Amino acid sequence: MRHFFGGLMLALTLFCAPAALAETRDDGAARLALANKFVSLMQGEELGAALSQMTSMMMPAELEGMSEDEAAKFRAVMGEVTARMMPRMFEAMAPIYADIFTLEELQALVDFYQSDVGRSMVTKSYQAAPRLAEAVQAIMPEIMAEMGNVLCDEFECTAEQRREMKAAMSQAVGR
């Protein structure tokens, strides 16, 4: 009887597997389509400007020692490269969203970002991004210093190792 039941379960599994697999493939294609739609909705007009501004804000150490003209050229190149790379970046994002989110979740995201409130959120998020990056950049030296202290406490650094850690953490944040 056990063999009969086991055989019946195997037969049902084999019989249903192609349909389940096809359903998964169909769902995957629909999820990817919605993920692409979601990603395209996130690409507001302000995105390029926001990313360019954030990129240039995160490079203060590289700008030190440059003339104003060199720093302006550096920022311009960073902005251009960022703008050129954005399509590739967004292209890489859609499959990840499709893999993580359900069809229902992706549809809800698309519906939201197509709404007036959703479009406003995108615009305001890009407006907030440079200010958020600036806030993070302002506290980064403190975070890195604390990280160095905790690491040295954990690994029982000597006084010399602690000085080296402090110098390395300061250098990491461009100070």
Short mmCIF file of N, CA and C in Angstrom, two decimals, residues 42-137:
data_model
loop_
_atom_site.label_atom_id
_atom_site.label_comp_id
_atom_site.label_asym_id
_atom_site.label_seq_id
_atom_site.Cartn_x
_atom_site.Cartn_y
_atom_site.Cartn_z
N MET A 42 10.79 55.13 -11.89
CA MET A 42 11.72 55.71 -10.92
C MET A 42 12.73 56.65 -11.58
N GLN A 43 12.82 56.61 -12.89
CA GLN A 43 13.80 57.43 -13.60
C GLN A 43 13.19 58.79 -13.94
N GLY A 44 12.95 59.58 -12.92
CA GLY A 44 12.41 60.91 -13.13
C GLY A 44 13.42 61.82 -13.79
N GLU A 45 12.95 62.97 -14.22
CA GLU A 45 13.83 63.94 -14.87
C GLU A 45 14.94 64.42 -13.94
N GLU A 46 14.67 64.41 -12.66
CA GLU A 46 15.63 64.91 -11.69
C GLU A 46 16.73 63.91 -11.36
N LEU A 47 16.58 62.66 -11.80
CA LEU A 47 17.51 61.61 -11.40
C LEU A 47 18.94 61.92 -11.79
N GLY A 48 19.17 62.29 -13.02
CA GLY A 48 20.53 62.56 -13.49
C GLY A 48 21.19 63.66 -12.69
N ALA A 49 20.44 64.73 -12.46
CA ALA A 49 20.99 65.85 -11.70
C ALA A 49 21.29 65.43 -10.26
N ALA A 50 20.38 64.68 -9.66
CA ALA A 50 20.58 64.26 -8.27
C ALA A 50 21.79 63.34 -8.15
N LEU A 51 21.89 62.35 -9.04
CA LEU A 51 23.04 61.43 -8.98
C LEU A 51 24.34 62.15 -9.24
N SER A 52 24.33 63.05 -10.20
CA SER A 52 25.54 63.81 -10.51
C SER A 52 25.97 64.65 -9.31
N GLN A 53 25.01 65.30 -8.68
CA GLN A 53 25.32 66.13 -7.52
C GLN A 53 25.83 65.28 -6.36
N MET A 54 25.18 64.14 -6.12
CA MET A 54 25.61 63.27 -5.03
C MET A 54 27.00 62.71 -5.30
N THR A 55 27.27 62.33 -6.54
CA THR A 55 28.58 61.78 -6.89
C THR A 55 29.66 62.81 -6.64
N SER A 56 29.42 64.05 -7.06
CA SER A 56 30.44 65.08 -6.86
C SER A 56 30.62 65.41 -5.38
N MET A 57 29.55 65.29 -4.59
CA MET A 57 29.66 65.56 -3.15
C MET A 57 30.47 64.49 -2.45
N MET A 58 30.46 63.28 -2.97
CA MET A 58 31.15 62.18 -2.32
C MET A 58 32.62 62.11 -2.70
N MET A 59 33.12 63.07 -3.42
CA MET A 59 34.50 63.04 -3.88
C MET A 59 35.32 64.22 -3.38
N PRO A 60 35.09 64.73 -2.17
CA PRO A 60 35.83 65.92 -1.76
C PRO A 60 37.33 65.69 -1.65
N ALA A 61 37.75 64.51 -1.24
CA ALA A 61 39.19 64.25 -1.09
C ALA A 61 39.90 64.33 -2.44
N GLU A 62 39.24 63.84 -3.48
CA GLU A 62 39.85 63.86 -4.81
C GLU A 62 39.97 65.29 -5.34
N LEU A 63 39.08 66.18 -4.87
CA LEU A 63 39.08 67.55 -5.37
C LEU A 63 40.10 68.43 -4.65
N GLU A 64 40.53 67.99 -3.47
CA GLU A 64 41.52 68.78 -2.74
C GLU A 64 42.81 68.85 -3.54
N GLY A 65 43.37 70.02 -3.58
CA GLY A 65 44.62 70.20 -4.30
C GLY A 65 44.43 70.52 -5.77
N MET A 66 43.18 70.47 -6.25
CA MET A 66 42.91 70.82 -7.65
C MET A 66 42.56 72.30 -7.74
N SER A 67 42.86 72.87 -8.88
CA SER A 67 42.42 74.25 -9.11
C SER A 67 40.90 74.23 -9.31
N GLU A 68 40.28 75.41 -9.28
CA GLU A 68 38.83 75.48 -9.50
C GLU A 68 38.46 74.92 -10.87
N ASP A 69 39.29 75.20 -11.86
CA ASP A 69 39.04 74.70 -13.22
C ASP A 69 39.13 73.18 -13.28
N GLU A 70 40.16 72.62 -12.63
CA GLU A 70 40.31 71.16 -12.61
C GLU A 70 39.16 70.50 -11.86
N ALA A 71 38.77 71.09 -10.73
CA ALA A 71 37.66 70.53 -9.95
C ALA A 71 36.36 70.58 -10.76
N ALA A 72 36.15 71.66 -11.50
CA ALA A 72 34.94 71.77 -12.34
C ALA A 72 34.96 70.71 -13.43
N LYS A 73 36.12 70.51 -14.05
CA LYS A 73 36.24 69.47 -15.09
C LYS A 73 35.99 68.09 -14.49
N PHE A 74 36.56 67.86 -13.31
CA PHE A 74 36.38 66.58 -12.62
C PHE A 74 34.90 66.32 -12.37
N ARG A 75 34.20 67.32 -11.83
CA ARG A 75 32.76 67.18 -11.56
C ARG A 75 31.99 66.94 -12.86
N ALA A 76 32.36 67.65 -13.91
CA ALA A 76 31.67 67.49 -15.20
C ALA A 76 31.84 66.07 -15.73
N VAL A 77 33.06 65.55 -15.65
CA VAL A 77 33.31 64.18 -16.11
C VAL A 77 32.52 63.19 -15.26
N MET A 78 32.53 63.37 -13.95
CA MET A 78 31.77 62.48 -13.07
C MET A 78 30.29 62.50 -13.43
N GLY A 79 29.76 63.68 -13.69
CA GLY A 79 28.35 63.81 -14.07
C GLY A 79 28.05 63.12 -15.38
N GLU A 80 28.93 63.31 -16.37
CA GLU A 80 28.73 62.69 -17.68
C GLU A 80 28.80 61.17 -17.59
N VAL A 81 29.79 60.67 -16.89
CA VAL A 81 29.94 59.21 -16.76
C VAL A 81 28.75 58.62 -16.01
N THR A 82 28.33 59.29 -14.95
CA THR A 82 27.17 58.82 -14.20
C THR A 82 25.94 58.77 -15.10
N ALA A 83 25.73 59.82 -15.88
CA ALA A 83 24.57 59.86 -16.79
C ALA A 83 24.64 58.74 -17.82
N ARG A 84 25.82 58.45 -18.33
CA ARG A 84 25.97 57.37 -19.33
C ARG A 84 25.75 56.00 -18.71
N MET A 85 26.13 55.84 -17.45
CA MET A 85 26.03 54.53 -16.81
C MET A 85 24.63 54.25 -16.25
N MET A 86 23.82 55.27 -16.08
CA MET A 86 22.50 55.07 -15.48
C MET A 86 21.64 54.05 -16.22
N PRO A 87 21.57 54.08 -17.54
CA PRO A 87 20.74 53.06 -18.20
C PRO A 87 21.19 51.64 -17.88
N ARG A 88 22.49 51.41 -17.84
CA ARG A 88 22.99 50.07 -17.49
C ARG A 88 22.65 49.72 -16.05
N MET A 89 22.74 50.70 -15.18
CA MET A 89 22.43 50.47 -13.78
C MET A 89 20.96 50.08 -13.63
N PHE A 90 20.08 50.82 -14.28
CA PHE A 90 18.66 50.52 -14.18
C PHE A 90 18.31 49.20 -14.86
N GLU A 91 18.97 48.91 -15.95
CA GLU A 91 18.75 47.63 -16.64
C GLU A 91 19.10 46.46 -15.71
N ALA A 92 20.12 46.64 -14.91
CA ALA A 92 20.54 45.58 -13.98
C ALA A 92 19.59 45.46 -12.79
N MET A 93 18.88 46.52 -12.47
CA MET A 93 18.00 46.52 -11.31
C MET A 93 16.72 45.73 -11.53
N ALA A 94 16.14 45.80 -12.71
CA ALA A 94 14.83 45.19 -12.96
C ALA A 94 14.80 43.69 -12.65
N PRO A 95 15.76 42.89 -13.13
CA PRO A 95 15.71 41.46 -12.80
C PRO A 95 15.81 41.18 -11.30
N ILE A 96 16.51 42.03 -10.59
CA ILE A 96 16.63 41.85 -9.14
C ILE A 96 15.28 42.10 -8.48
N TYR A 97 14.63 43.19 -8.86
CA TYR A 97 13.29 43.46 -8.33
C TYR A 97 12.33 42.34 -8.70
N ALA A 98 12.42 41.86 -9.95
CA ALA A 98 11.52 40.78 -10.40
C ALA A 98 11.75 39.51 -9.60
N ASP A 99 12.97 39.27 -9.19
CA ASP A 99 13.29 38.07 -8.42
C ASP A 99 12.81 38.17 -6.97
N ILE A 100 12.84 39.37 -6.41
CA ILE A 100 12.54 39.55 -5.00
C ILE A 100 11.06 39.79 -4.73
N PHE A 101 10.43 40.65 -5.53
CA PHE A 101 9.05 41.04 -5.28
C PHE A 101 8.07 40.12 -5.98
N THR A 102 6.89 39.97 -5.38
CA THR A 102 5.83 39.18 -6.00
C THR A 102 5.16 40.01 -7.08
N LEU A 103 4.38 39.34 -7.90
CA LEU A 103 3.62 40.01 -8.95
C LEU A 103 2.71 41.08 -8.33
N GLU A 104 2.05 40.72 -7.25
CA GLU A 104 1.14 41.65 -6.58
C GLU A 104 1.89 42.88 -6.05
N GLU A 105 3.06 42.66 -5.45
CA GLU A 105 3.85 43.77 -4.92
C GLU A 105 4.34 44.69 -6.03
N LEU A 106 4.81 44.10 -7.11
CA LEU A 106 5.28 44.91 -8.24
C LEU A 106 4.14 45.72 -8.84
N GLN A 107 2.97 45.10 -8.97
CA GLN A 107 1.82 45.83 -9.51
C GLN A 107 1.46 47.00 -8.60
N ALA A 108 1.51 46.77 -7.29
CA ALA A 108 1.21 47.84 -6.34
C ALA A 108 2.24 48.97 -6.45
N LEU A 109 3.52 48.62 -6.62
CA LEU A 109 4.55 49.64 -6.80
C LEU A 109 4.30 50.46 -8.06
N VAL A 110 4.01 49.77 -9.15
CA VAL A 110 3.75 50.46 -10.42
C VAL A 110 2.53 51.37 -10.27
N ASP A 111 1.46 50.84 -9.68
CA ASP A 111 0.25 51.65 -9.49
C ASP A 111 0.56 52.89 -8.66
N PHE A 112 1.32 52.70 -7.59
CA PHE A 112 1.65 53.83 -6.73
C PHE A 112 2.47 54.87 -7.48
N TYR A 113 3.53 54.45 -8.16
CA TYR A 113 4.41 55.40 -8.81
C TYR A 113 3.80 56.01 -10.07
N GLN A 114 2.69 55.47 -10.54
CA GLN A 114 1.96 56.11 -11.63
C GLN A 114 0.97 57.14 -11.10
N SER A 115 0.70 57.10 -9.80
CA SER A 115 -0.25 58.04 -9.21
C SER A 115 0.41 59.40 -9.01
N ASP A 116 -0.41 60.42 -8.77
CA ASP A 116 0.12 61.76 -8.50
C ASP A 116 1.02 61.76 -7.27
N VAL A 117 0.60 61.06 -6.22
CA VAL A 117 1.40 60.99 -5.00
C VAL A 117 2.73 60.29 -5.27
N GLY A 118 2.69 59.21 -6.02
CA GLY A 118 3.91 58.48 -6.35
C GLY A 118 4.89 59.32 -7.15
N ARG A 119 4.37 60.03 -8.16
CA ARG A 119 5.25 60.89 -8.96
C ARG A 119 5.84 62.01 -8.10
N SER A 120 5.04 62.53 -7.17
CA SER A 120 5.54 63.55 -6.26
C SER A 120 6.63 62.99 -5.35
N MET A 121 6.44 61.76 -4.90
CA MET A 121 7.45 61.11 -4.06
C MET A 121 8.78 60.97 -4.81
N VAL A 122 8.71 60.58 -6.07
CA VAL A 122 9.94 60.44 -6.87
C VAL A 122 10.65 61.77 -6.96
N THR A 123 9.91 62.81 -7.32
CA THR A 123 10.51 64.14 -7.46
C THR A 123 11.13 64.60 -6.15
N LYS A 124 10.38 64.46 -5.07
CA LYS A 124 10.88 64.93 -3.78
C LYS A 124 12.02 64.07 -3.25
N SER A 125 12.03 62.79 -3.60
CA SER A 125 13.14 61.93 -3.20
C SER A 125 14.43 62.39 -3.84
N TYR A 126 14.35 62.78 -5.11
CA TYR A 126 15.55 63.27 -5.79
C TYR A 126 15.97 64.62 -5.23
N GLN A 127 15.00 65.44 -4.83
CA GLN A 127 15.34 66.72 -4.21
C GLN A 127 16.01 66.49 -2.86
N ALA A 128 15.57 65.47 -2.15
CA ALA A 128 16.13 65.18 -0.82
C ALA A 128 17.50 64.51 -0.89
N ALA A 129 17.76 63.78 -1.95
CA ALA A 129 18.97 62.97 -2.03
C ALA A 129 20.26 63.74 -1.76
N PRO A 130 20.49 64.89 -2.38
CA PRO A 130 21.74 65.61 -2.08
C PRO A 130 21.84 66.03 -0.61
N ARG A 131 20.72 66.44 -0.03
CA ARG A 131 20.74 66.84 1.38
C ARG A 131 20.99 65.64 2.27
N LEU A 132 20.41 64.50 1.92
CA LEU A 132 20.65 63.28 2.70
C LEU A 132 22.11 62.87 2.60
N ALA A 133 22.66 62.94 1.38
CA ALA A 133 24.07 62.59 1.19
C ALA A 133 24.97 63.52 2.00
N GLU A 134 24.62 64.79 2.03
CA GLU A 134 25.39 65.77 2.80
C GLU A 134 25.33 65.45 4.30
N ALA A 135 24.15 65.06 4.77
CA ALA A 135 24.00 64.72 6.19
C ALA A 135 24.83 63.49 6.54
N VAL A 136 24.80 62.49 5.67
CA VAL A 136 25.59 61.28 5.90
C VAL A 136 27.07 61.61 5.87
N GLN A 137 27.47 62.43 4.90
CA GLN A 137 28.87 62.81 4.78
C GLN A 137 29.34 63.57 6.02
#
